[in-house]
Structure formats: structure tokens, C-alpha cells
Coordinates of C-alpha atoms and ligand atoms in Angstrom, one line a residue:
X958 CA -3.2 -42.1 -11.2
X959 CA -4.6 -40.9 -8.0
X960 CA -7.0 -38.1 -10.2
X961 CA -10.8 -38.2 -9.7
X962 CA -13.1 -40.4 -11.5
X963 CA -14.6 -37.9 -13.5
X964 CA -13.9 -34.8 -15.6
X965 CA -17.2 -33.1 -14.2
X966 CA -15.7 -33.2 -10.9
X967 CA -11.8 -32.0 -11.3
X968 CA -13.2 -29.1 -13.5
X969 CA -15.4 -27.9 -11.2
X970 CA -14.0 -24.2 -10.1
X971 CA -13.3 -24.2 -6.4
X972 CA -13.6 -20.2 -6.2
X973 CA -16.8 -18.7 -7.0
X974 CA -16.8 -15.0 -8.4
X975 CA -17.1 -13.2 -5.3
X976 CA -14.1 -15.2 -3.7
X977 CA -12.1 -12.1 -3.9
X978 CA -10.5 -9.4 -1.9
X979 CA -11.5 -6.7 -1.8
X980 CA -14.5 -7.7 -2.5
X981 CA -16.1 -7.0 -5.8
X982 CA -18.6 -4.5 -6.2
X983 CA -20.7 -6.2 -8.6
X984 CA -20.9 -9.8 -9.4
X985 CA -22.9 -12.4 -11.6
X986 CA -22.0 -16.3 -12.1
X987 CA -23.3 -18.3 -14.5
X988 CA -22.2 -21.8 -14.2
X989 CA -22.1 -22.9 -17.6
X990 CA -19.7 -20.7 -18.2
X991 CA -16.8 -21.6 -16.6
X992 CA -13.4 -21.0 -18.4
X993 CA -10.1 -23.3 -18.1
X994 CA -6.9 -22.5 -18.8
X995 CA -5.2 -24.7 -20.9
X996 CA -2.0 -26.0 -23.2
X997 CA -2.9 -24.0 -25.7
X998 CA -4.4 -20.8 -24.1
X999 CA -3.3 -17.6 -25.1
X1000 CA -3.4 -13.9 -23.8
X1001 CA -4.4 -11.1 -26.4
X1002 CA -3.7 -7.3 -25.4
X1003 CA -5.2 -4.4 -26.8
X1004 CA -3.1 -3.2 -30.0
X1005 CA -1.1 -0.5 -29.8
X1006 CA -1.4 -0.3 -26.4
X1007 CA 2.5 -0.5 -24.5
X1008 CA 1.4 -0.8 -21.0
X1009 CA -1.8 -3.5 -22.0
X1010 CA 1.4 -5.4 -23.4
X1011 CA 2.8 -5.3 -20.7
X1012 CA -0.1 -5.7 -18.3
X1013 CA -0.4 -9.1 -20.2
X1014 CA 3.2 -9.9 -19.9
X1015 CA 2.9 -9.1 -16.3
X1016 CA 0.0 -12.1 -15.9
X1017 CA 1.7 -14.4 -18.3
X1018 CA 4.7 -14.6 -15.8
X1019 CA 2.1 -15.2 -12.8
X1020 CA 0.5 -17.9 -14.8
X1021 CA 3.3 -19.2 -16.2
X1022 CA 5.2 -21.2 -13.0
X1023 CA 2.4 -23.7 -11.8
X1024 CA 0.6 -24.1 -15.1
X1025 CA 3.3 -24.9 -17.0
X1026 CA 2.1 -23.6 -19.9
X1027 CA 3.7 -21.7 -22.2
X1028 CA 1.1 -18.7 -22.6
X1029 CA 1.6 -16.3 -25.7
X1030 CA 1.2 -12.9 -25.3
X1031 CA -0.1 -11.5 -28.7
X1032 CA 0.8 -14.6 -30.8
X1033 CA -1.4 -17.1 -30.9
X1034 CA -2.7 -18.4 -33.8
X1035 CA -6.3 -17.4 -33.2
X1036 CA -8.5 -20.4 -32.6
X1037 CA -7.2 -21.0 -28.9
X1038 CA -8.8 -19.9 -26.1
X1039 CA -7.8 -16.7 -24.7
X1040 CA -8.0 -14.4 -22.2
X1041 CA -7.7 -10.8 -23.4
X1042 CA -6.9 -7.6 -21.9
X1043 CA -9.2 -4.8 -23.6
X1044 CA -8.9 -0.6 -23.1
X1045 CA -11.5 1.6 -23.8
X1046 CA -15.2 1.4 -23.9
X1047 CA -15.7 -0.2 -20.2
X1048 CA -19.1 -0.1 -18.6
X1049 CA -19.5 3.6 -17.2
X1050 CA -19.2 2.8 -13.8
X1051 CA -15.5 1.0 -14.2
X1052 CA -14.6 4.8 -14.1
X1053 CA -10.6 5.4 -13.9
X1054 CA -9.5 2.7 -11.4
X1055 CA -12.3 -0.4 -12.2
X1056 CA -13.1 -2.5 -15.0
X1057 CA -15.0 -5.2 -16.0
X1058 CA -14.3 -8.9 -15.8
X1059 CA -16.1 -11.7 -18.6
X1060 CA -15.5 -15.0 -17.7
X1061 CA -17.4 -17.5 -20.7
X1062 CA -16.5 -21.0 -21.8
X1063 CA -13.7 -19.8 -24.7
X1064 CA -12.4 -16.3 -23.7
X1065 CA -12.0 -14.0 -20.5
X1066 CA -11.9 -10.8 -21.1
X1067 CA -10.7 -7.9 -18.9
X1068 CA -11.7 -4.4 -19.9
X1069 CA -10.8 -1.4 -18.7
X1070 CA -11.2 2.4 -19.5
X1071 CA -7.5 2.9 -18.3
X1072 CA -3.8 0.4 -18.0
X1073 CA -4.6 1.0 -14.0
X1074 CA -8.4 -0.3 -14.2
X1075 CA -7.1 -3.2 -16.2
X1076 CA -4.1 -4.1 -13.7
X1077 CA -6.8 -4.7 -11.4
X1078 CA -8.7 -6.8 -13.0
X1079 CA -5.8 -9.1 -13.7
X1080 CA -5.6 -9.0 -10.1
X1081 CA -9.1 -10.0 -9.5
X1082 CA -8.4 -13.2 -12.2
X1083 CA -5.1 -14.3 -10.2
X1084 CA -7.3 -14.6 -7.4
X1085 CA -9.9 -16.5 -8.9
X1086 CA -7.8 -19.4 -10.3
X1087 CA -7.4 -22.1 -7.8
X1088 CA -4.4 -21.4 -4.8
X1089 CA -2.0 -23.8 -6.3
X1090 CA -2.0 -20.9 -9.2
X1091 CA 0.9 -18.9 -7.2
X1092 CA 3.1 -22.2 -6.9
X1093 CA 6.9 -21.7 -8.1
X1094 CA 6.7 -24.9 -9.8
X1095 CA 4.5 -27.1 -12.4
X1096 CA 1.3 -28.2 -10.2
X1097 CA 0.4 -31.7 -12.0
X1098 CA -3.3 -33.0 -12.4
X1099 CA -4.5 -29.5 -11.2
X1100 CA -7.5 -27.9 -13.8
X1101 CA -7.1 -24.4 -13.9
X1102 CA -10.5 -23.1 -13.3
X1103 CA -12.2 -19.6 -13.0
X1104 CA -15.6 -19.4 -12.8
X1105 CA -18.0 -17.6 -15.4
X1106 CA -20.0 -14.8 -15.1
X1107 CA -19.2 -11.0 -15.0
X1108 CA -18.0 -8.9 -12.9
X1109 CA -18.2 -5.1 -13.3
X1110 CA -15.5 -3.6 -9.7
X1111 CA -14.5 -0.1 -9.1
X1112 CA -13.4 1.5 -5.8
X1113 CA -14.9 3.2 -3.5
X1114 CA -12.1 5.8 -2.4
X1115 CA -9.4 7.1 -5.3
X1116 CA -6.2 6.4 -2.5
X1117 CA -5.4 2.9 -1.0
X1118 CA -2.6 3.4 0.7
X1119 CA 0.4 1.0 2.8
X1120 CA 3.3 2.8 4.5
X1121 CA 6.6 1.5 5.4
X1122 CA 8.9 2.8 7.7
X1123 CA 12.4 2.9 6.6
X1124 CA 14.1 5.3 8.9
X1125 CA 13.8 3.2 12.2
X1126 CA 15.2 0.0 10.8
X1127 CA 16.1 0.2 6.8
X1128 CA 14.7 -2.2 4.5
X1129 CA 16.4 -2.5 1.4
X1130 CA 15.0 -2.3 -2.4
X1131 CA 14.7 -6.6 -2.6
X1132 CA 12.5 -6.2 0.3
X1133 CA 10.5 -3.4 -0.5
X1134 CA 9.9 -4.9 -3.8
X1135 CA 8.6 -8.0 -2.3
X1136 CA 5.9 -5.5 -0.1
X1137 CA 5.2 -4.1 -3.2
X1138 CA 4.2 -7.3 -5.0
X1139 CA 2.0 -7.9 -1.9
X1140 CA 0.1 -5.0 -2.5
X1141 CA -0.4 -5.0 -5.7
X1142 CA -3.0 -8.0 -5.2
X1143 CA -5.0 -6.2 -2.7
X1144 CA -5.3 -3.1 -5.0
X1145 CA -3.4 -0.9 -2.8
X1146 CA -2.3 1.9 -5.3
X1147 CA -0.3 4.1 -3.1
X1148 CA 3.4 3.3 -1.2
X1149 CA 4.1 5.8 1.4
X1150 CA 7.8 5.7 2.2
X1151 CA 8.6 7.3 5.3
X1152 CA 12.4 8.2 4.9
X1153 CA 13.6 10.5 7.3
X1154 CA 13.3 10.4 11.0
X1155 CA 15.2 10.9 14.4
X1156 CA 17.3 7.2 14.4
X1157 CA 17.7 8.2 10.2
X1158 CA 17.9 9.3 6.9
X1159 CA 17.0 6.7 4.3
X1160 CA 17.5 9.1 0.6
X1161 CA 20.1 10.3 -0.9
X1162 CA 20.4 14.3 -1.7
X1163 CA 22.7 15.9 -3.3
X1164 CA 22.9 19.0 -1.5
X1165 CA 23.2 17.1 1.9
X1166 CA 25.6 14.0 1.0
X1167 CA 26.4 13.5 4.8
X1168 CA 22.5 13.0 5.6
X1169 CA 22.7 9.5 4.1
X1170 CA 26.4 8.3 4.7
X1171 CA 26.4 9.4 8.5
X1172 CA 22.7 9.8 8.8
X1173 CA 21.7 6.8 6.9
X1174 CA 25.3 4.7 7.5
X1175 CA 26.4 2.1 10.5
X1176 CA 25.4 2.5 13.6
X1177 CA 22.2 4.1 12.5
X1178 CA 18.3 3.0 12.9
X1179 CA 17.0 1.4 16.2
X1180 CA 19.6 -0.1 18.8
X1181 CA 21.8 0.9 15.7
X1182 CA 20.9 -1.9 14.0
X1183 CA 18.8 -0.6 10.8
X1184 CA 21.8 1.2 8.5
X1185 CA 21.2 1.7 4.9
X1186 CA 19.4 4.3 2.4
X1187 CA 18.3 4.5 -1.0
X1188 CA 20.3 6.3 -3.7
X1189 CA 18.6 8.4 -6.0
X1190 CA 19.4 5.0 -8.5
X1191 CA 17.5 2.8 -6.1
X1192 CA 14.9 5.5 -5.5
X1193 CA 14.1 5.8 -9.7
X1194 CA 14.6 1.5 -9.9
X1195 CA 11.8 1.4 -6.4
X1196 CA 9.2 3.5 -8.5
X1197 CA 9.7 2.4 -12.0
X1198 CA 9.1 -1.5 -10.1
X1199 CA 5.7 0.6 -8.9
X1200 CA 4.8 1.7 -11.2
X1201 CA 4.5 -1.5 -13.3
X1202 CA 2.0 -2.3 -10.8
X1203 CA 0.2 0.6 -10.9
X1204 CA 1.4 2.0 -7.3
X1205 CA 2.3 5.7 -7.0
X1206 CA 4.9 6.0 -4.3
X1207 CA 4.4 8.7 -1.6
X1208 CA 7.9 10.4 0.2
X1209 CA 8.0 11.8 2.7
X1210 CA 10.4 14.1 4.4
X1211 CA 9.4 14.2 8.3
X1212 CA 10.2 18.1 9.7
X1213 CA 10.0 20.2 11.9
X1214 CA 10.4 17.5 14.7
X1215 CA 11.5 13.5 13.8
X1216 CA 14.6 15.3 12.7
X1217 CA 17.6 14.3 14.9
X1218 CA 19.1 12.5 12.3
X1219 CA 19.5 15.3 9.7
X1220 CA 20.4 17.5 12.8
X1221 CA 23.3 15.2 14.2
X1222 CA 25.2 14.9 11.1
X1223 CA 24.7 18.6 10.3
X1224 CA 25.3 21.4 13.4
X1225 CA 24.2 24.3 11.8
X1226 CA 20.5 23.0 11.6
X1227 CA 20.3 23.1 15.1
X1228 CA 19.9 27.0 16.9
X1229 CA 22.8 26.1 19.1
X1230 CA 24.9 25.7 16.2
X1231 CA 25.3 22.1 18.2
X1232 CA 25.5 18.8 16.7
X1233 CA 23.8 16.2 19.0
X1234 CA 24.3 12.9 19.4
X1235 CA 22.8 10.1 17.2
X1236 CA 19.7 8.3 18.5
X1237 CA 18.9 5.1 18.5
X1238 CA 16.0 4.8 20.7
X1239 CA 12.5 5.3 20.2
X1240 CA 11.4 8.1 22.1
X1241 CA 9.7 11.1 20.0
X1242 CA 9.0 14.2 20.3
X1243 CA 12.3 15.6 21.2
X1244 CA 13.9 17.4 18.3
X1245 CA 13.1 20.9 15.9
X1246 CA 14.4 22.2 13.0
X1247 CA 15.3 25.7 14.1
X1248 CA 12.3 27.9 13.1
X1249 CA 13.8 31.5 12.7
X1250 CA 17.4 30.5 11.2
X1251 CA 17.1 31.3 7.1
X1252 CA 19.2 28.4 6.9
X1253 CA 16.3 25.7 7.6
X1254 CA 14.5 26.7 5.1
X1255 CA 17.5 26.9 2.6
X1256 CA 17.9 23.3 3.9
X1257 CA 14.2 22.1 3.5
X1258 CA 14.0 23.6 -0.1
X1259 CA 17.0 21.9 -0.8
X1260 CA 15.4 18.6 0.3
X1261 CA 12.4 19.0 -1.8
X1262 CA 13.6 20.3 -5.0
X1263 CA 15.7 17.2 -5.3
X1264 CA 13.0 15.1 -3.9
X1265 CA 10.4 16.8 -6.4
X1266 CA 12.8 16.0 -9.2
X1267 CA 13.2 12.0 -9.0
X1268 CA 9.3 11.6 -7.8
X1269 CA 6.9 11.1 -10.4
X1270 CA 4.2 10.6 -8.4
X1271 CA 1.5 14.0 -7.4
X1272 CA 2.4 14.2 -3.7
X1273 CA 5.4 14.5 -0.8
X1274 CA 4.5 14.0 2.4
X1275 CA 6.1 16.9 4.7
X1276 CA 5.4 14.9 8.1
X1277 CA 4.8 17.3 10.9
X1278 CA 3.6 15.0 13.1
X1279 CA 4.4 15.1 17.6
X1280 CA 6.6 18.1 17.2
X1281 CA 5.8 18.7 20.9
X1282 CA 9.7 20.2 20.8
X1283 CA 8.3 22.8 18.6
X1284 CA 5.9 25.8 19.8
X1285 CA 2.7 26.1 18.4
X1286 CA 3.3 29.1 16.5
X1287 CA 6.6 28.5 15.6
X1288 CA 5.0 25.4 14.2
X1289 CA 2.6 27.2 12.4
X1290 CA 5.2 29.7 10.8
X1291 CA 7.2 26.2 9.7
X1292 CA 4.4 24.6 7.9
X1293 CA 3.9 28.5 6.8
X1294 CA 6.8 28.5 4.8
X1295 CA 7.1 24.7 4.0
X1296 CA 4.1 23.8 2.4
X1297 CA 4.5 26.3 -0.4
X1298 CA 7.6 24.9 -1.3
X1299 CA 6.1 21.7 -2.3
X1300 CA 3.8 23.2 -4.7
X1301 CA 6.9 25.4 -6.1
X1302 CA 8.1 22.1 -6.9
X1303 CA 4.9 20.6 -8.4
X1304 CA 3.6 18.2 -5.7
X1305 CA 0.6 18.4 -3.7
X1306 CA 2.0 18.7 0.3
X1307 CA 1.0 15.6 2.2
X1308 CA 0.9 15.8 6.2
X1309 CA 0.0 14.0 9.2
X1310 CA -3.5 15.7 10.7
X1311 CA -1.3 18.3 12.6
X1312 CA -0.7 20.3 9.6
X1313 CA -4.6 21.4 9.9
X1314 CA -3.2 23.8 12.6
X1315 CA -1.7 26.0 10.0
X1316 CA -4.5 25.8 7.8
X1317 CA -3.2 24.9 4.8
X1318 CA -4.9 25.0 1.4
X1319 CA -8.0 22.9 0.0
X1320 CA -5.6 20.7 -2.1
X1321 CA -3.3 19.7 0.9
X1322 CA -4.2 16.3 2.2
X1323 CA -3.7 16.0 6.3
X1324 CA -3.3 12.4 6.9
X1325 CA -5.4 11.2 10.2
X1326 CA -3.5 9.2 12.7
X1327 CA -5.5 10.0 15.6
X1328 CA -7.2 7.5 18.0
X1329 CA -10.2 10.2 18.8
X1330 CA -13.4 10.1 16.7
X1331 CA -13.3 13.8 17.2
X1332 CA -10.8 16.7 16.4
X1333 CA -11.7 20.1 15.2
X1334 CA -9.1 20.5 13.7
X1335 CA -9.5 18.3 11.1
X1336 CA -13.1 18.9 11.2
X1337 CA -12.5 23.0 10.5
X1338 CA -9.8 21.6 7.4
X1339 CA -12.6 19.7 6.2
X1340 CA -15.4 22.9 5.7
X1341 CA -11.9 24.8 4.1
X1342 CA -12.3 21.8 1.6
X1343 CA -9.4 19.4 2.6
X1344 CA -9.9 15.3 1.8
X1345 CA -9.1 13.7 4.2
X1346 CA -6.4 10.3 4.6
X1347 CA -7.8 7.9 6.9
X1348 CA -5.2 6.1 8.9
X1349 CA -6.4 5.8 12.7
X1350 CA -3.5 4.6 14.4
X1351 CA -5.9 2.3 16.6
X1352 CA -7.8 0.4 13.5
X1353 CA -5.1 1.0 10.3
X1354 CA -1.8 0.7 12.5
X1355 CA 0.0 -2.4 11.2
X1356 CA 2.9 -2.1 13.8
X1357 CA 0.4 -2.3 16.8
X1358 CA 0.6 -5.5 18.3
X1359 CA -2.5 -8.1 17.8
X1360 CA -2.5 -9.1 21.2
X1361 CA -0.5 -9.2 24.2
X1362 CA 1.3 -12.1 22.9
X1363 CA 2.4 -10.5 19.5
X1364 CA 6.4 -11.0 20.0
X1365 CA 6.8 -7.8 17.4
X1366 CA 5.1 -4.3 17.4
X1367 CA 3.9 -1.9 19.9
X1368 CA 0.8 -1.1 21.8
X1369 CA 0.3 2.6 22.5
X1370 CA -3.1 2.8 20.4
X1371 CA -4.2 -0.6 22.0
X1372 CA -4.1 -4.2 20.9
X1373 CA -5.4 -4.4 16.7
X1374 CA -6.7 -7.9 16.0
X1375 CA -8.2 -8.8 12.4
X1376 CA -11.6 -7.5 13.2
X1377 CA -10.5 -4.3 14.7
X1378 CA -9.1 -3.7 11.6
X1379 CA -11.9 -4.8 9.3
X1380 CA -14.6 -3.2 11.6
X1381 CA -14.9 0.2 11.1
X1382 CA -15.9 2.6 8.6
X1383 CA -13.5 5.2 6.9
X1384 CA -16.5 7.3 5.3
X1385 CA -18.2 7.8 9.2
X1386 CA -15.0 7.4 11.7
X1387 CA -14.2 10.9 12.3
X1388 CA -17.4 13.6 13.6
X1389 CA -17.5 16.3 10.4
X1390 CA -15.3 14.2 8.1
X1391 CA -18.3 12.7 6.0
X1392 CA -17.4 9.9 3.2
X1393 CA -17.1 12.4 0.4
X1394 CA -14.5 14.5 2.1
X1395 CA -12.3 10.9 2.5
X1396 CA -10.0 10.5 0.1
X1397 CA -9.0 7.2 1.0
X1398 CA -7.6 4.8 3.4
X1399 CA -3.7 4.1 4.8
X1400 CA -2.8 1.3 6.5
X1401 CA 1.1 2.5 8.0
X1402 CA 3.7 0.0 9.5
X1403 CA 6.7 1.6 11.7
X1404 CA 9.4 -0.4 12.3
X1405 CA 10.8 0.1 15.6
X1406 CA 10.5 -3.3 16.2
X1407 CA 10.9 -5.0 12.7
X1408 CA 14.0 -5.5 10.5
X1409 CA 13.6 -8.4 8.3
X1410 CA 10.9 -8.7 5.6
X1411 CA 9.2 -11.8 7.6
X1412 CA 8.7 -9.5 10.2
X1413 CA 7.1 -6.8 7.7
X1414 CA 4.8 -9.9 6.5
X1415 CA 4.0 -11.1 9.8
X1416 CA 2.1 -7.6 11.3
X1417 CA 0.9 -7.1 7.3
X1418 CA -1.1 -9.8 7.1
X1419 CA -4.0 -10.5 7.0
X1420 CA -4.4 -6.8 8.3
X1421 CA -3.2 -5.1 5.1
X1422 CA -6.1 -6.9 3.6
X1423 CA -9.0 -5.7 5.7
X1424 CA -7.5 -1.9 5.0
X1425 CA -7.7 -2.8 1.9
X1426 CA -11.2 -3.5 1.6
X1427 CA -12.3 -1.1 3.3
X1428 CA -10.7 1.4 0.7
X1429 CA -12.3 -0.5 -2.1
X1430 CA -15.3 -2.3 -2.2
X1431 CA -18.8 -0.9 -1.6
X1432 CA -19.9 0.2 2.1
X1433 CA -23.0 -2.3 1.4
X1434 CA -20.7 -5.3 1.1
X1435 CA -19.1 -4.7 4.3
X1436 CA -19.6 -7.9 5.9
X1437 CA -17.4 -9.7 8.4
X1438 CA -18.6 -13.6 8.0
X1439 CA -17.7 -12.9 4.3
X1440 CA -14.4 -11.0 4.6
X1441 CA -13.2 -13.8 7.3
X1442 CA -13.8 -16.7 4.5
X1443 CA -12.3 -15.1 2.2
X1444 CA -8.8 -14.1 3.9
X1445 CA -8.9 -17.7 5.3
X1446 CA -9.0 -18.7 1.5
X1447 CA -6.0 -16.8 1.1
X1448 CA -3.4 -18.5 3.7
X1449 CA -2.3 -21.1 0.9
X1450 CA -1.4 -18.3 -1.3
X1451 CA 0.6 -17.0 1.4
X1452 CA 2.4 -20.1 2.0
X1453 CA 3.0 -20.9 -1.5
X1454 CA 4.8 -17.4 -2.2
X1455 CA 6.6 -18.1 1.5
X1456 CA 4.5 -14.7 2.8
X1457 CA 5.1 -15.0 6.3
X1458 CA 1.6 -13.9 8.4
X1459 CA 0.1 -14.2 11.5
X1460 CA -2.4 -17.1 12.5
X1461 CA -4.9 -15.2 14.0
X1462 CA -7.4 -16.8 16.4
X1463 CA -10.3 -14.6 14.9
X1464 CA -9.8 -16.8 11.3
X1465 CA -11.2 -20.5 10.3
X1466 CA -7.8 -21.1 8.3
X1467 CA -7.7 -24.2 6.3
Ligands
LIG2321 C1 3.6 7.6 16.3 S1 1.8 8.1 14.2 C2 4.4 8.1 15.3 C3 5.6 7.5 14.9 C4 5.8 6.2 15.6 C5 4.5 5.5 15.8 C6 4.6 4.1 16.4 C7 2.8 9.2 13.9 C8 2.4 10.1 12.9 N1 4.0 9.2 14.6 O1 6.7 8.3 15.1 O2 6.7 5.4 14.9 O3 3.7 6.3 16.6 O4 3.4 3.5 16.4

């Protein structure tokens, strides 16, 4: 056989503890405990505990393809090794998201103080397992490695966030649920849909069945090539899917401007009483709801009843961004009148940093996509108690182009390569938003340019994974030699799930 002479040698882990992304916050190795899947392994899940069964049932079919190995969840006989998944009674600092990772000679064990803290850490063990691990078939004469030690991980902001952009080209649920997958490795916890825009609408309401069959159907999306929308069926399939990965999705409904599509399918939104005609450029900026006509709101309300009602996550994003076709004080009397209706409905209001212009309250959260390091705007939401999103559209922007080469994406907030995206600090970016008025990081994709999910893949990564990190691990660990190692170490797991990414330059890839 063409294995190595010697067991010492193909046992050996090729990953060492930290080897991870994001990178832990805490980690210890001690060689002689390294642990080896085998035959015979087995994973154990807390008793009584639903969602640790299915946490466990989750790894067992990652594990599953390239070992070969049939890997009992909860039925073992006992004297196997075993790699168990444990709730309650985590180290202190594991808080709500963490846990804490025990890698010795017989047993691994993941413990968490909640189902989310202990989805991560199955995360953190896929990624310590040699590459070959996310193989679709039986990988002979490989040893299935992780090294001991501990590992105790938490994050350092509560929201890691992606966003997708289905209104300028639609991407359908199979592709979606393949972005979501993605994320799920990188402890991203948040999706941010953005379903509504000029070129169309991309969700189904009840009230408003023409927004999705003429604002949503043929013809629609960029060059009129991007039909398609979710029904309130896909909608409850797309976050149940999320959910099993512990990722909340957040709608959102873009208004007063980025709204030709709702207003070309219906003529009484528009204060002419005049339909206009579809778009399928990508100019912005152009269209308002009409501010003084009852009717918007009757129409808005509408919208986020029924969007309240099939979202089970805390927030809906109520846009507001570039509504330079709307007045400044009309734009204040919208979000006025707008915001309220989410929390009539139960959800905390989500909106791009514009929204700080109407003030709205502490609980609010005004997403940044500014390319400034200052606006006092956002810095006088900030002393009224907002958190702030942190998405600056020239560092977190996944659509921007890497260089001038990049054959997808745009470049209005300047080329983004690798190490822009890795290189800056959330907690410190913007002057009077300090780190413990952050609530977290975004890292958004629009899709002018990109219809298929290779395209999706290709501007996602390896950014996604710098904005990843930078939402979890610890501010002291922020190190660029590391990071760059460790994304080159993830390439191979790329190609072995067929992720489609781009090559950069900046990257040692194997
Ligand atoms: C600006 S960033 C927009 C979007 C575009 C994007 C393209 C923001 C809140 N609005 O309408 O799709 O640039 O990069």
C-alpha cells in the first residue's frame, strides 16, 4: 500500500488547536492527547435535550461521507470512544454563544451553556479534523485526527451578520441554503435578506399579491434577468433550514426610497396616482413612497404585519437608505410613523445609518454603511443609546470588486482585497461609536452583478471569513500572518464542497 511506514506518523494531527476561523479565544494543546475518530466512535448528546440530538445528528451527517463510518448518535454501547455534546454547566465565560471544547485520547467533549454555544463548537471540531473531512465520498488510508487540549471560545460581539441581496437578481431557496451552510462554519449567526427594492419584490404578501407575481415575476431584477420570490412556504422552509444552524434571519422591507418595484405594479402608491415603469437598471435614489397619502402607511403596515407574522426572528429591517427622492423632513415624518409599526408587531426596527436622522429609540439598531470614520449622526444615536451594526461599505462590502480585474462586483467604495477586509477594527472605526456601543459586524453582498450561486461564492470568499473574525474572536488575536494561514488552510475545504472563491494574490494557498 502506498501508506507511511509508521503509525506515529499518519496519526499525527495536521491541524493544531488554534487552526481555526475565527479564531479561538482561548486555547491549550497537549500533545499526548490527541483524539482519532474511528470504526467504532460514537457521538453522545445531552439527555433530554431535542436540539443537542439534533446538534449531534447535524455532525454525524458531516462526519459521516469521508469517514465512512457509521457514527451512532445516542446508541453506542458505551466502551467506544465518543465525542459528546454536553449543555449546562460550561466555564463562565462560554456565556450564551461560546463553549468549551475537550479534546483527550478517548472522548471529546463539547459543552455549552446553550444548543447555539454548542453548534459552534461542533463547528470549531469540523474544522479541526483534517480537510479531506468535508469529502462527499469514503477518503481511504486517511486518520482522522484532532488534536488535544482545550479550548474555552466565545465571541466578542452578540451579531455576526451576512446579507444577500435578492431583489436585484433573485436567488432561489437551493441556493440560499447553500450560503447558509457556508455561514454556519464561520459562526455567522445572522442572515439579512434584503427582499424588496427598485428592480423587485422577492416575498410574498397577502395583502399585496401583485407585488410578487408582477413585482417579483419575468422580466424583473437587473437587465430583467433576476425573476423569482419567496412564498410565505419558502420563507417558513428558508428559516426553519436556519435555524437548525443557529442563524436568525433578518427581512427587510426597503422604504421610503428603493421602492419602484412595489410602486410600478401598484399606482396608487405613487402621489400621481401613476404607475411607472419597471426598472431594470441600477441607478438609485430615484423613487418615494408618497409621504402624506394615508394610504402608504395602510400599505407599509400591511407589509409588516404579515412580515411580523412568518418571522421568528427579533428584528425587520425597514431600509431607509439613499432616499435622496425623498425630503429630509418628509423622511423624518416616514421613519416617524414607520418605525412604530414594527414594534406594534413585536420586532425590534432595523435600518441603514440614515434612520439616526429621525432619532429613533435606544433599541433601534441603525446599520452603518458609510465609507466616513465620522458622522454625527450616528455619533448623536450612539449618546441616545443605539448599538450600532458595523458594515462599512468600503471594508465589509462583499459586492465591491477586489481589484480592477474582478470580472463581478462594483467599485464605488473602492477596490476590497482580503486584507482590507481583515484590517480594521469594528470596536474603533467610527469617531463616538466605541466597542461597547457595537453590536456586531455585517458583511452585505448586492447582486447587481451576480446571478448564480458561484458568483455569490466567488466575492464571499475568503472575505466572508475575515468579517467573520472580526465579529468573533478577541481584539488581542487580531493578527494578519495568522489569519492569512489559516484561510489558506481552508481552500481544500472549499474545493472539496465545490465552493467557488477567489484566488487572491494576498494568500499563500496550498
Ligand atoms: C448602495 S449600501 C446601496 C445599494 C446598492 C449598493 C451597491 C446601501 C445601503 N445601498 O442600494 O446595491 O450600494 O454596492
Amino acid at each position: 500500500t502506498g501508506l507511511p511506514a509508521t503509525a506515529e506518523q499518519t496519526t499525527e494531527p495536521d491541524r493544531r488547536l488554534s487552526d481555526v476561523i475565527p479564531a479561538p479565544a482561548y486555547t491549550s494543546a497537549d500533545h499526548r492527547a490527541d483524539f482519532r475518530i474511528e470504526r467504532h466512535t460514537s457521538i453522545r448528546t445531552q439527555p433530554g435535550s431535542k436540539q443537542a440530538k439534533r446538534i449531534g445528528d447535524y455532525l454525524a451527517g458531516v462526519l459521516r461521507p469521508a469517514t465512512g463510518y457509521p457514527l451512532p448518535v445516542n446508541s453506542g454501547r458505551g466502551k467506544e470512544k465518543t465525542i459528546s455534546l454536553v449543555l449546562g454547566d460550561a466555564d463562565r465565560r462560554a456565556g450564551k454563544q461560546g463553549y468549551e471544547l475537550d479534546v483527550g485520547k478517548s472522548r471529546v467533549t463539547v459543552r455549552a451553556n446553550t444548543p447555539a454555544g454548542l453548534f459552534a463548537g461542533t463547528q470549531t471540531l469540523r474544522q479541526l479534523l483534517p480537510a479531506n473531512i468535508e469529502a462527499d465520498r469514503v477518503q481511504r488510508g486517511q486518520h482522522w485526527t484532532v488534536p488535544g487540549g482545550k479550548i474555552v471560545d466565545y465571541p466578542r460581539f452578540a451579531y455576526r451578520g451576512a446579507m444577500l441581496d435578492l431583489a436585484r437578481h433573485f436567488h432561489s431557496l437551493d441556493e440560499i441554503k447553500a450560503y447558509l451552510d457556508e455561514l454556519a462554519q464561520y459562526k455567522i449567526n445572522y442572515l439579512h435578506l434584503h427582499l424588496t427594492d427598485d428592480q423587485g419584490w422577492r416575498i410574498q404578501i397577502d395583502s399585496g399579491p401583485k407585488l410578487t407575481t408582477q413585482g417579483g415575476g419575468p422580466g424583473t431584477g437587473v437587465d430583467g434577468e433576476g425573476p423569482g420570490y419567496l412564498t410565505k412556504a419558502d420563507y417558513a422552509e428558508l428559516n426553519a433550514y436556519a435555524a437548525a444552524r443557529y442563524i436568525t434571519i433578518v427581512p427587510e422591507i426597503d422604504m421610503p426610497g428603493h421602492t419602484n418595484a412595489a410602486q410600478s405594479t401598484y399606482a396608487e402608491l405613487n402621489c400621481d396616482g401613476v404607475a411607472p415603469p419597471p426598472r431594470t437598471d441600477i441607478e438609485v435614489g430615484y423613487s418615494s413612497l408618497c409621504i402624506d397619502d394615508p394610504l402608504t402607511y395602510r400599505f407599509v403596515e400591511d407589509v409588516i404585519r404579515e412580515l411580523a407574522a412568518m418571522t421568528p426572528g427579533p428584528y425587520i429591517h425597514v431600509g431607509g437608505d439613499e432616499a435622496h427622492a425623498t425630503t429630509d423632513e418628509d423622511y423624518r415624518t416616514f421613519m416617524r410613523k414607520v418605525i412604530p409599526l414594527a414594534y406594534k408587531y413585536g420586532k425590534i426596527p432595523f435600518g441603514w445609518n440614515e434612520i439616526t436622522k429621525a432619532a429613533p429609540p435606544a433599541s433601534a439598531v441603525p446599520q452603518y454603511w458609510a465609507t466616513t470614520t465620522e458622522n454625527a449622526d450616528v455619533a448623536e444615536a450612539v449618546k441616545r443609546g443605539n448599538k450600532i451594526l458595523m458594515s462599512p461599505a468600503n471594508k465589509s462590502y462583499l459586492d465591491m470588486k477586489y481589484d480592477a480585474n474582478t470580472r463581478l462586483g462594483l467599485q464605488w467604495a473602492g477596490f476590497i482585497e482580503v486584507k482590507d477586509a481583515y484590517e480594521w477594527d469594528p470596536g474603533n472605526h467610527v469617531t463616538g461609536v466605541p466597542e461597547r456601543a457595537v453590536l456586531g459586524v455585517e458583511a452585505p453582498l448586492w447582486s447587481e452583478t451576480l446571478r448564480t450561486l458561484d458568483d455569490i461564492e466567488f466575492m464571499a470568499f475568503p472575505r466572508l471569513p475575515a468579517v467573520a473574525e472580526l465579529g468573533w474572536s478577541p481584539k488581542a488575536s487580531h493578527d494578519w500572518d495568522s489569519f492569512s494561514e489559516r484561510l489558506a488552510e481552508q481552500a481544500p475545504r472549499w474545493e472539496l464542497r465545490g465552493v467557488d472563491f477567489y484566488r487572491s494574490p494576498q494568500i499563500d494557498w496550498p
